[in-house]
Coordinates of C-alpha atoms and ligand atoms in Angstrom, one line a residue:
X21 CA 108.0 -4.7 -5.2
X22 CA 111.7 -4.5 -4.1
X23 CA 112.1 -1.1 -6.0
X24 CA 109.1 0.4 -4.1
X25 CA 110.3 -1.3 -1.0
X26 CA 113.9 0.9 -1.6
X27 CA 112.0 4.0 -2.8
X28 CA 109.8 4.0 0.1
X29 CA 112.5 3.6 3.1
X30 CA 114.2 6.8 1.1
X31 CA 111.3 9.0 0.8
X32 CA 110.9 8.0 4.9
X33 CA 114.3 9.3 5.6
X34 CA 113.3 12.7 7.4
X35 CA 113.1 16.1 5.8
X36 CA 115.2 14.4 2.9
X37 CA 114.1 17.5 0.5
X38 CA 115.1 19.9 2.6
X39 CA 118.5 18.9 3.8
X40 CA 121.7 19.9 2.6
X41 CA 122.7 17.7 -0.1
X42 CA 126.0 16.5 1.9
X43 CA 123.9 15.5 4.7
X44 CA 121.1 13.0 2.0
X45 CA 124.0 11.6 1.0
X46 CA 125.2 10.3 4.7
X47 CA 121.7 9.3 5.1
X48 CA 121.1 7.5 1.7
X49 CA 124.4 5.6 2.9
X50 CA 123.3 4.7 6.3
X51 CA 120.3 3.3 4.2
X52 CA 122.4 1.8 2.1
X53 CA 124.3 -0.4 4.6
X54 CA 121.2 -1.4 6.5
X55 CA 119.7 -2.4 3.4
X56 CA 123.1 -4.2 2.4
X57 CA 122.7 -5.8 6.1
X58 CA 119.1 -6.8 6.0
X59 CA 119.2 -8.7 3.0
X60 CA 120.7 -12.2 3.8
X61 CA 120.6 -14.7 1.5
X62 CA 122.7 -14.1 -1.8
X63 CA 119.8 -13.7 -4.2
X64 CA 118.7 -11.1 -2.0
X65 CA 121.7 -9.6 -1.9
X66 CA 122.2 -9.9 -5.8
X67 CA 118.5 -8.2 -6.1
X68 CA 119.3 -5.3 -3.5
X69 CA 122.7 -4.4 -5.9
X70 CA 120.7 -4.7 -8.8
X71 CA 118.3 -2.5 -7.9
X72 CA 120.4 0.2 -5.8
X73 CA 123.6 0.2 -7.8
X74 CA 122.1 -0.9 -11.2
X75 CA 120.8 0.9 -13.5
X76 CA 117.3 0.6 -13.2
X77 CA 116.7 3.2 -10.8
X78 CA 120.1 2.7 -10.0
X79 CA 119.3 5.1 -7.0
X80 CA 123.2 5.6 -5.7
X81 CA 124.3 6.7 -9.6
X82 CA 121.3 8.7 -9.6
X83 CA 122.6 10.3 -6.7
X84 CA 126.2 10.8 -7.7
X85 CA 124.8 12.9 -10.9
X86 CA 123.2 15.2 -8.8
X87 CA 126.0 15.5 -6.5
X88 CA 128.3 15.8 -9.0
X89 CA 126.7 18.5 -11.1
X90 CA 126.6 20.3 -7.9
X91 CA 130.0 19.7 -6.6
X92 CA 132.4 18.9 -10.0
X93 CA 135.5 18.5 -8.3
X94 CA 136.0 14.5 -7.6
X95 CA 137.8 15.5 -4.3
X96 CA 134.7 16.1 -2.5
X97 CA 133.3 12.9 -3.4
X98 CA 134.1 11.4 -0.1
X99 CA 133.7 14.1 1.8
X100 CA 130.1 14.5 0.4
X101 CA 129.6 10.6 1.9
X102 CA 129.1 9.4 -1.4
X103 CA 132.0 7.1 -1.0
X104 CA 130.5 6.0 2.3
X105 CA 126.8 5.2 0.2
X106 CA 129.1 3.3 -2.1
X107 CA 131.0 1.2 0.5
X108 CA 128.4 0.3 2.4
X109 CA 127.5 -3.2 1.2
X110 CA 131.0 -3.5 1.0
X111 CA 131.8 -3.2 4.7
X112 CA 129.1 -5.4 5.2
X113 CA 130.3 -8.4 3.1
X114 CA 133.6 -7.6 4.2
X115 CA 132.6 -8.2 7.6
X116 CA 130.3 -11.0 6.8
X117 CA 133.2 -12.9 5.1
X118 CA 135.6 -12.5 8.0
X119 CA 133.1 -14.1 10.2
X120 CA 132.6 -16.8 8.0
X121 CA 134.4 -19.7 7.7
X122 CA 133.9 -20.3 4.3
X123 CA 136.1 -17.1 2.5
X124 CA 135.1 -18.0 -0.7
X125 CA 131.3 -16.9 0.1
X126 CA 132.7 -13.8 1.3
X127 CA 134.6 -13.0 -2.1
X128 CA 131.8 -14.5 -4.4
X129 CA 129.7 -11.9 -2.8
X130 CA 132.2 -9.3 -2.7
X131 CA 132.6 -10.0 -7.0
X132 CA 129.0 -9.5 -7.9
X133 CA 129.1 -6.3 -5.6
X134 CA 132.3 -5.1 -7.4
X135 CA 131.1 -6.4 -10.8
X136 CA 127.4 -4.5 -10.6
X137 CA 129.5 -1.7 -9.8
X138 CA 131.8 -1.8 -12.7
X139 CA 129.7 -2.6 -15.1
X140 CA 127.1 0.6 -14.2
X141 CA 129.7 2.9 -14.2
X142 CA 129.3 4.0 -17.6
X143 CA 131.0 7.1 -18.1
X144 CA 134.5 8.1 -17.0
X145 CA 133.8 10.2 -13.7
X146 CA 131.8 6.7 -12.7
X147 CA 134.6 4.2 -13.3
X148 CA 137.5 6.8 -11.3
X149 CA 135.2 7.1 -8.2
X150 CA 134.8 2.9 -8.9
X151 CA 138.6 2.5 -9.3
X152 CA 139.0 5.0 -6.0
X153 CA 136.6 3.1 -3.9
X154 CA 139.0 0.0 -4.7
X155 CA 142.4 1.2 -4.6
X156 CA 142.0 4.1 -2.4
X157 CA 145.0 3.9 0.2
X158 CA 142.7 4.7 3.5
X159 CA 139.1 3.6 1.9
X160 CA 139.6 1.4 -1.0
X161 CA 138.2 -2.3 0.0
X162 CA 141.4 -3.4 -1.1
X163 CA 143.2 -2.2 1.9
X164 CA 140.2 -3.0 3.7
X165 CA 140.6 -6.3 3.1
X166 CA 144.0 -6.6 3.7
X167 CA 143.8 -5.0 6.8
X168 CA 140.9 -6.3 8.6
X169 CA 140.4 -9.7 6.9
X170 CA 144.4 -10.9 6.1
X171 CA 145.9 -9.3 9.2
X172 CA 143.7 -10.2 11.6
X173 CA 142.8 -13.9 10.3
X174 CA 143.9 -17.0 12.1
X175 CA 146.4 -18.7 11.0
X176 CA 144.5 -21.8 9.7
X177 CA 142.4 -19.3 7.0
X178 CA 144.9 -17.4 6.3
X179 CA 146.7 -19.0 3.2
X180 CA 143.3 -19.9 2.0
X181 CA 142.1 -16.5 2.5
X182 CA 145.3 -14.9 0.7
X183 CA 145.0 -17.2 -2.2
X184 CA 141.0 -15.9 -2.3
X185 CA 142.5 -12.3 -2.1
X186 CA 144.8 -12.7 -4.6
X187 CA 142.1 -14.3 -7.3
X188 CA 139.5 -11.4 -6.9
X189 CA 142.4 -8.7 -6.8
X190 CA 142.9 -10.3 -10.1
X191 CA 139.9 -10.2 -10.9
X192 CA 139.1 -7.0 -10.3
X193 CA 142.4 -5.3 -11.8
X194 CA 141.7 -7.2 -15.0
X195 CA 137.7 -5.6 -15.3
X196 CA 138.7 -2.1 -13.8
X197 CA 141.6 -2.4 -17.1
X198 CA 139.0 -3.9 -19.8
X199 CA 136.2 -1.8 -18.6
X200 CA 138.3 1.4 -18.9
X201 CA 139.3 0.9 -22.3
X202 CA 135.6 0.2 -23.0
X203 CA 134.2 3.7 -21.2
X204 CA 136.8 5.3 -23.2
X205 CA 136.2 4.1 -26.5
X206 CA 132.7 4.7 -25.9
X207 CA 132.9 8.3 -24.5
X208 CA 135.3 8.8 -27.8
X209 CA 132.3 7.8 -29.6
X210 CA 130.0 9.9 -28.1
X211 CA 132.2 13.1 -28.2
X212 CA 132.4 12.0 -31.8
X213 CA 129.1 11.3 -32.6
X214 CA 128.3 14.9 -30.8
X215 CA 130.6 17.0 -33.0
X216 CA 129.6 15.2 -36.1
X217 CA 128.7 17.5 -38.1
X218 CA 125.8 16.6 -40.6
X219 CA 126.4 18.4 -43.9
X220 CA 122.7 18.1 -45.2
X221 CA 121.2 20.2 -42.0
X222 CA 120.1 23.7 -42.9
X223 CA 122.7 25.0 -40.9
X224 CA 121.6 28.6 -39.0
X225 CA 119.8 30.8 -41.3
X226 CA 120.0 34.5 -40.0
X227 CA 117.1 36.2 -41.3
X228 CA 119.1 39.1 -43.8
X229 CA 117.0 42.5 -43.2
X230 CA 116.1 44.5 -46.2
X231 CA 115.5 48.3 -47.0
X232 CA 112.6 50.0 -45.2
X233 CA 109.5 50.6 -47.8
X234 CA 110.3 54.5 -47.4
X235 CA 114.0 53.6 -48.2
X236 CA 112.7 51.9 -51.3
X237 CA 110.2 54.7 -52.4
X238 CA 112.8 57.2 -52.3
X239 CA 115.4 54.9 -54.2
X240 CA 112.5 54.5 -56.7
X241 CA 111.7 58.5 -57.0
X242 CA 115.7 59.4 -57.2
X243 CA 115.5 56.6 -59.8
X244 CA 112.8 58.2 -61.5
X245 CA 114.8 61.9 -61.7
X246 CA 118.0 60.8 -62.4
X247 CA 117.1 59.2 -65.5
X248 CA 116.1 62.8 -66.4
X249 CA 119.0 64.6 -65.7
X250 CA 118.2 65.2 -61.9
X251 CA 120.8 64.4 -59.5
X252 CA 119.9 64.5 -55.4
X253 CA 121.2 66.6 -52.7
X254 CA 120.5 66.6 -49.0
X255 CA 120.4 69.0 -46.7
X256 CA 120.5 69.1 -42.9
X257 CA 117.2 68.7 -40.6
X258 CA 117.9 71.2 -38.2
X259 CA 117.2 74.8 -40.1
X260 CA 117.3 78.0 -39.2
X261 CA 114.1 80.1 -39.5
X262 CA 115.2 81.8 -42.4
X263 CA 115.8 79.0 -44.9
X264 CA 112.8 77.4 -43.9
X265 CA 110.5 79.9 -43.9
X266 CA 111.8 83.7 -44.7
X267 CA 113.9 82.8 -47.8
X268 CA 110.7 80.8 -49.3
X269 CA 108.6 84.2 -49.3
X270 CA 107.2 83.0 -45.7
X271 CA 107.8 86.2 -43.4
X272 CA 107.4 86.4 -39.8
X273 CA 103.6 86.5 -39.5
X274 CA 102.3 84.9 -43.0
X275 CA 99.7 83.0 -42.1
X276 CA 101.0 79.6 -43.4
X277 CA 103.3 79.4 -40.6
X278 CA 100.8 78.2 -38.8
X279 CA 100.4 75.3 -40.7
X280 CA 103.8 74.3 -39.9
X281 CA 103.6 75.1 -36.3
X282 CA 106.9 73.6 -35.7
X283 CA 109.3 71.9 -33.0
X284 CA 111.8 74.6 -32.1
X285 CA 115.0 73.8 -30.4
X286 CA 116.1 75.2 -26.8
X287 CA 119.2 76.8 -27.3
X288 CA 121.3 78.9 -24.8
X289 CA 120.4 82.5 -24.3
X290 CA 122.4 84.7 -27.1
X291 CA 122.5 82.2 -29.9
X292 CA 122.7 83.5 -32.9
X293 CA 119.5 82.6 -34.4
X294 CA 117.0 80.2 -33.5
X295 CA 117.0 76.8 -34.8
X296 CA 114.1 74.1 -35.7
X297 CA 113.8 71.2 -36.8
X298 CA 112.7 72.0 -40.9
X299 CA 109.0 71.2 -41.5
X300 CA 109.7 71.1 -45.7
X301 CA 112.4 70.1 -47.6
X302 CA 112.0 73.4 -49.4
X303 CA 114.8 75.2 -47.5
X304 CA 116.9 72.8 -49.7
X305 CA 115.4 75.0 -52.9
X306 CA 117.4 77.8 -51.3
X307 CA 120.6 76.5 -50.1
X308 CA 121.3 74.8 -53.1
X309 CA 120.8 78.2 -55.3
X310 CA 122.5 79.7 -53.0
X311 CA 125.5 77.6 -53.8
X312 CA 125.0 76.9 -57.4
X313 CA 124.7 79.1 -60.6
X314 CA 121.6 77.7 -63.2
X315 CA 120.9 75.6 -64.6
X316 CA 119.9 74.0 -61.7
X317 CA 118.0 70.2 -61.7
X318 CA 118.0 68.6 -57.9
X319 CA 116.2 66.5 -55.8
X320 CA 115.8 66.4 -51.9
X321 CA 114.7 63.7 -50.0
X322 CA 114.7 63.6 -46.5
X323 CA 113.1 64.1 -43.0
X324 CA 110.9 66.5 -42.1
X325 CA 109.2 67.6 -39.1
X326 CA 105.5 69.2 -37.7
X327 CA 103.6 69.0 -34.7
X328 CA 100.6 66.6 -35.8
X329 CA 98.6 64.8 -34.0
X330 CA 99.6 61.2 -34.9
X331 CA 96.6 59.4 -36.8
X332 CA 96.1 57.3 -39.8
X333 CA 97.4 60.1 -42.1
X334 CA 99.5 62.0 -40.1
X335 CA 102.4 61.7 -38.1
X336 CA 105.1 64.3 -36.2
X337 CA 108.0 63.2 -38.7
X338 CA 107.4 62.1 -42.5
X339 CA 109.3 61.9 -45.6
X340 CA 109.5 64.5 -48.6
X341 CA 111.5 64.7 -52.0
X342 CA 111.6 68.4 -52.6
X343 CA 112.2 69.3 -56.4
X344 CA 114.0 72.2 -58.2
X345 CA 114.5 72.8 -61.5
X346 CA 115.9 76.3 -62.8
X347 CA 117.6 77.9 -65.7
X348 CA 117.5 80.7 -68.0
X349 CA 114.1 79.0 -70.2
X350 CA 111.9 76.7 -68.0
X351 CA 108.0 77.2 -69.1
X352 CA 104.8 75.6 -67.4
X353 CA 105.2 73.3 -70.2
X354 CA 108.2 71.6 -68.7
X355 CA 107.1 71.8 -65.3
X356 CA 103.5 69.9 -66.3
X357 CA 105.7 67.4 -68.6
X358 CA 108.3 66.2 -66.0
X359 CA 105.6 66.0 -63.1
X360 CA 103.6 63.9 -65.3
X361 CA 106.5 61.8 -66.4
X362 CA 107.2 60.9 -62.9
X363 CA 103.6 59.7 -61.8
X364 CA 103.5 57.8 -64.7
X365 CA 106.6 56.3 -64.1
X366 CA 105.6 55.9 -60.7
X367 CA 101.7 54.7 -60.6
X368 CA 101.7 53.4 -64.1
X369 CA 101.0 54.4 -67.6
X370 CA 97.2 54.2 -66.7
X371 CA 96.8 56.9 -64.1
X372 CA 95.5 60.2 -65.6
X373 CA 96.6 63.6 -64.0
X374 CA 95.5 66.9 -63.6
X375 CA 96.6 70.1 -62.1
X376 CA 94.4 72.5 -59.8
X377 CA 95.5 76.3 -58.8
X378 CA 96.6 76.5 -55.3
X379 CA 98.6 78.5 -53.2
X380 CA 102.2 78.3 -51.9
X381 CA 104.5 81.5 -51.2
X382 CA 107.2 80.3 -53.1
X383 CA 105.6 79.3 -56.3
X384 CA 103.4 81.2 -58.4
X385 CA 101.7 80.1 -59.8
X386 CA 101.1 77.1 -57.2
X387 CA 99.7 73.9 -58.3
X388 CA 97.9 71.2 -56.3
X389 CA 98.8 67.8 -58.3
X390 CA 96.5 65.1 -58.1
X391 CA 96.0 61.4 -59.8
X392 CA 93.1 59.4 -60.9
X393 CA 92.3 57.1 -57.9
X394 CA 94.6 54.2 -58.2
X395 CA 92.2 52.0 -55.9
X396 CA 88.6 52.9 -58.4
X397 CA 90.3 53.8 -61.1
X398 CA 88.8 57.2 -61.0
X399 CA 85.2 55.8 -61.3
X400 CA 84.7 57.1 -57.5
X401 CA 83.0 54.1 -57.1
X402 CA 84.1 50.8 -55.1
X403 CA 84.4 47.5 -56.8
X404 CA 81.3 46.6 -53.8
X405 CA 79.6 49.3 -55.1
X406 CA 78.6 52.2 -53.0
X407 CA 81.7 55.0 -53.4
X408 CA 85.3 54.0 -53.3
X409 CA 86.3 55.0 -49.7
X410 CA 89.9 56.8 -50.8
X411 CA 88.5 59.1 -53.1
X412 CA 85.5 60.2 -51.3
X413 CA 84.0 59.3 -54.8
X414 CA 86.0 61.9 -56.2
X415 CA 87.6 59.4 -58.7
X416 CA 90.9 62.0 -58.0
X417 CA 93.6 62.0 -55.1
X418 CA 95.7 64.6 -54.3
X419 CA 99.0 64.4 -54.9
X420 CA 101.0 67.0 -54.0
X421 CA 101.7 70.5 -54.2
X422 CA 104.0 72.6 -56.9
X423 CA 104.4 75.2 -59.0
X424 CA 106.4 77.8 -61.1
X425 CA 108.9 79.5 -58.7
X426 CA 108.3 82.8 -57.5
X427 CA 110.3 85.5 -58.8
X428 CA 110.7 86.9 -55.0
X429 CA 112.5 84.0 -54.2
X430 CA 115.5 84.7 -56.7
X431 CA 115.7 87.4 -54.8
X432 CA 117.6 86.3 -51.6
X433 CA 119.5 83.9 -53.6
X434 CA 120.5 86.2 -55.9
X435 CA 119.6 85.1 -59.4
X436 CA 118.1 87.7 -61.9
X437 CA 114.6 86.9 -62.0
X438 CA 114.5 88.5 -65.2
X439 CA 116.5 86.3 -66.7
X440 CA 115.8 82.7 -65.1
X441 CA 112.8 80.9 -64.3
X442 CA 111.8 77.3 -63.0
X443 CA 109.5 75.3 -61.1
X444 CA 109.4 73.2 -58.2
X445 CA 107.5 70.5 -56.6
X446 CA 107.6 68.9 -52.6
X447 CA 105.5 65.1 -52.2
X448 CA 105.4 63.0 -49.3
X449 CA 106.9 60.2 -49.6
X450 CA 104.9 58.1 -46.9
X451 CA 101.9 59.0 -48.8
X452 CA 103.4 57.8 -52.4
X453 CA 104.1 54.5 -50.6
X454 CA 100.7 54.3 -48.9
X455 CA 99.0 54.8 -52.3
X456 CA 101.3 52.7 -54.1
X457 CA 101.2 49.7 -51.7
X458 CA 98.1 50.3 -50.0
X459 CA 98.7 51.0 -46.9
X460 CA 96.0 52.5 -44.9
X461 CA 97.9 53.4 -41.8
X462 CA 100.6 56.3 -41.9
X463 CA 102.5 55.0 -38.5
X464 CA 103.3 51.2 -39.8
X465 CA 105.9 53.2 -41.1
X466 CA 107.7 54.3 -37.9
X467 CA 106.9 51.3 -35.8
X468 CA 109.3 48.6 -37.2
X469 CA 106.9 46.1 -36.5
X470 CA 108.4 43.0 -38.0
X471 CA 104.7 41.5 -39.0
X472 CA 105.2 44.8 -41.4
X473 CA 108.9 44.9 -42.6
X474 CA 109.5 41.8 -44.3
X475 CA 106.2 42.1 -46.4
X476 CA 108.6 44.6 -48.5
X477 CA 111.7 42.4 -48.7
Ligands
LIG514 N1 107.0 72.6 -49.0 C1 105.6 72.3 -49.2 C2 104.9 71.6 -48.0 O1 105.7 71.0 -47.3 C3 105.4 71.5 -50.4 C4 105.7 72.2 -51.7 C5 104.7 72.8 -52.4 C6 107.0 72.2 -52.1 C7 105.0 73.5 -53.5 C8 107.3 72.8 -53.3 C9 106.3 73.5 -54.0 O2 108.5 72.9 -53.8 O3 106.6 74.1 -55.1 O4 103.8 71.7 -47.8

């Protein structure tokens, strides 16, 4: 009852949400010492500390928090009127003791005050504002006391009252002392028990990334060709219309140009030559004969670049490893035997392979490569029955495309097609992982969505 008694008068204090916090404060302490005032006999009194000082809701420590994670310093605890809230009860039982003629009364009160205090100020920023409102030159009750109770006490109290002064001084230098060492050793103990450190927790884990699915495709395919003498170059992605398209037999207005309708770059008036970014990795075919005398056994992987419409099998950028192999005795034979190696390595012993005529300007003849379907196993029918959905019910996918390189194309590079002869081969990447790991969706690759990445650590 006495709680809600207390915690009614301070919701009644006007507009106590919305004032400044300095301005609460004076009011909670003009509350304070009326409360301090109204309560007369000592068990009320004892009660009212209880309750306002105590802990339990310990309303004027409550307060002090609050205050004091808004205004750290401890020389604006005064000013804020916090020191007034705390010295109210005191004034009063100050004043009540000078007017009574029994001192003792007057101190007993005074003690439980003082001890209720002490005793609820549990940290260290509680016990200086305690030991302040005690020894504090202008507002400490200790000068209070001696200034308003000894000095202006008639003569017949006076000794009596000194002696009284003198006992709860005592009293209360001895509990400030103890009850420092106490909050000490206990806020030692609680900075120690926060930086112990607990060797069995899983300490913070940080999630290590790992290669991108392409990333590990292509170490898989270099894997693949190194171990048969092929070692990998790369080449840059912004080309120049000639390696990418002239130098591969592609002139000006060949018609698969337009396949490769491409992403051009704006470049001052007067450059040299235009630039785009390469939509193969075949210009690589070119630079690298153009640098190298046969034999010649390289790899290319890389970016490459075309204006599709993104969809589930397509997308603006995509990955190729562009194959060349050259030198003065290369048959179809070889050609058919290393492509084959590869898959195999790749997909599995079990996939079967077969080679259809196609049509690239650099090869010739050109090849389209395809596999059984690795999801029916070439039965072109689903394990649901009906037909198997990535083969149309072909029971073959196409691979890629790859053939015996064109005699014209010695030409710009300067090798003597009479005497040299090779083959070469471009896959996409993306679409080697999406068979591999079936996946259905071509973009998953460029979105770096994280539900995605880690299913490849
Ligand atoms: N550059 C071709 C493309 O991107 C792929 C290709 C086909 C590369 C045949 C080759 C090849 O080296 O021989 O469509």
């Amino acid at each position: 009852m006495q709680d809600q008694n207390i915690l009614s008068r301070i919701q009644q204090i006007d507009g106590l949400e919305t004032l400044q916090l300095q301005d609460a404060v004076v009011k909670l302490a003009e509350l304070a010492t009326a409360e301090a005032r109204a309560h007369t006999t000592p068990q009320e009194q004892r009660l009212f500390l209880q309750r306002w000082y105590g802990n339990d809701p310990g309303y004027f420590w409550l307060t002090f928090s609050k205050v004091r994670s808004k205004a750290p310093r401890e020389s604006v605890w005064s000013k804020f009127g916090l020191l007034q809230m705390l010295k109210g009860p005191a004034n009063e039982y100050i004043q009540w003791g000078m007017l009574s003629q029994e001192p003792k009364e007057g101190f007993d009160l005074l003690r439980e005050y003082f001890d209720t205090l002490v005793t609820n100020a549990t940290d260290e920023h509680r016990y200086l504002l305690v030991r302040f409102l005690w020894e504090s030159r202008n507002e400490g009750i200790k000068s209070t006391i001696s200034e308003n109770w000894l000095k202006k006490a008639s003569p017949d109290i006076k000794r009596v009252l000194g002696q009284n002064f003198n006992e709860f001084s005592r009293h209360a230098e001895h509990l400030l002392k103890v009850w420092k060492a106490q909050v000490e050793t206990s806020s030692e103990k609680s900075a120690l028990a926060h930086e112990h450190v607990d060797l069995s927790l899983p300490g913070v884990q940080r999630r290590i990334g790992s290669h991108h699915l392409i990333r590990q495709v292509l170490q898989e395919i270099e894997d693949i060709f190194f171990s048969i003498g092929f070692s990998v170059v790369e080449g840059p992605e912004i080309e120049t219309p000639y390696y990418n398209f002239e130098a591969l037999n592609i002139p000006e207005f060949h018609p698969v140009r337009d396949d490769m309708d491409t992403f051009y770059l704006d470049l001052p008036k007067g450059a040299p030559t235009p630039l785009l970014l390469r939509t193969h990795t075949s210009p690589m075919q070119i630079r690298t004969m153009e640098k190298q005398k046969p034999p010649v056994r390289v790899i290319v992987p890389g970016k490459v670049y075309r204006r599709d419409n993104p969809d589930a099998t397509h997308s603006f950028i995509f990955h190729q490893v562009e194959g060349l192999a050259v030198d003065s005795d290369i048959t179809f034979c070889d050609f058919t035997g290393t492509i084959e190696y590869f898959v195999k390595q790749f997909f599995g012993p079990g996939v079967k392979t077969r080679f259809r005529p196609s049509y690239f300007p650099f090869t010739e003849p050109s090849v389209e490569f395809d596999v059984s379907c690795i999801f029916c196993g070439g039965s072109g029918s689903a394990a649901s029955g009906g037909t198997c959905s990535k083969c149309k019910g072909a029971g073959w996918i196409e691979l890629f495309g790859a053939g015996m390189v064109d005699p014209a194309v010695y030409g710009f590079v300067n090798y003597d097609a009479k005497k040299v002869s090779g083959f070469a081969f471009g896959m996409g990447v993306d679409r080697l992982a999406m068979l591999k790991y079936q996946i259905d969706d071509i973009q998953v690759f460029f979105q770096n969505d994280v539900r995605f990445l880690p299913q490849f650590p």
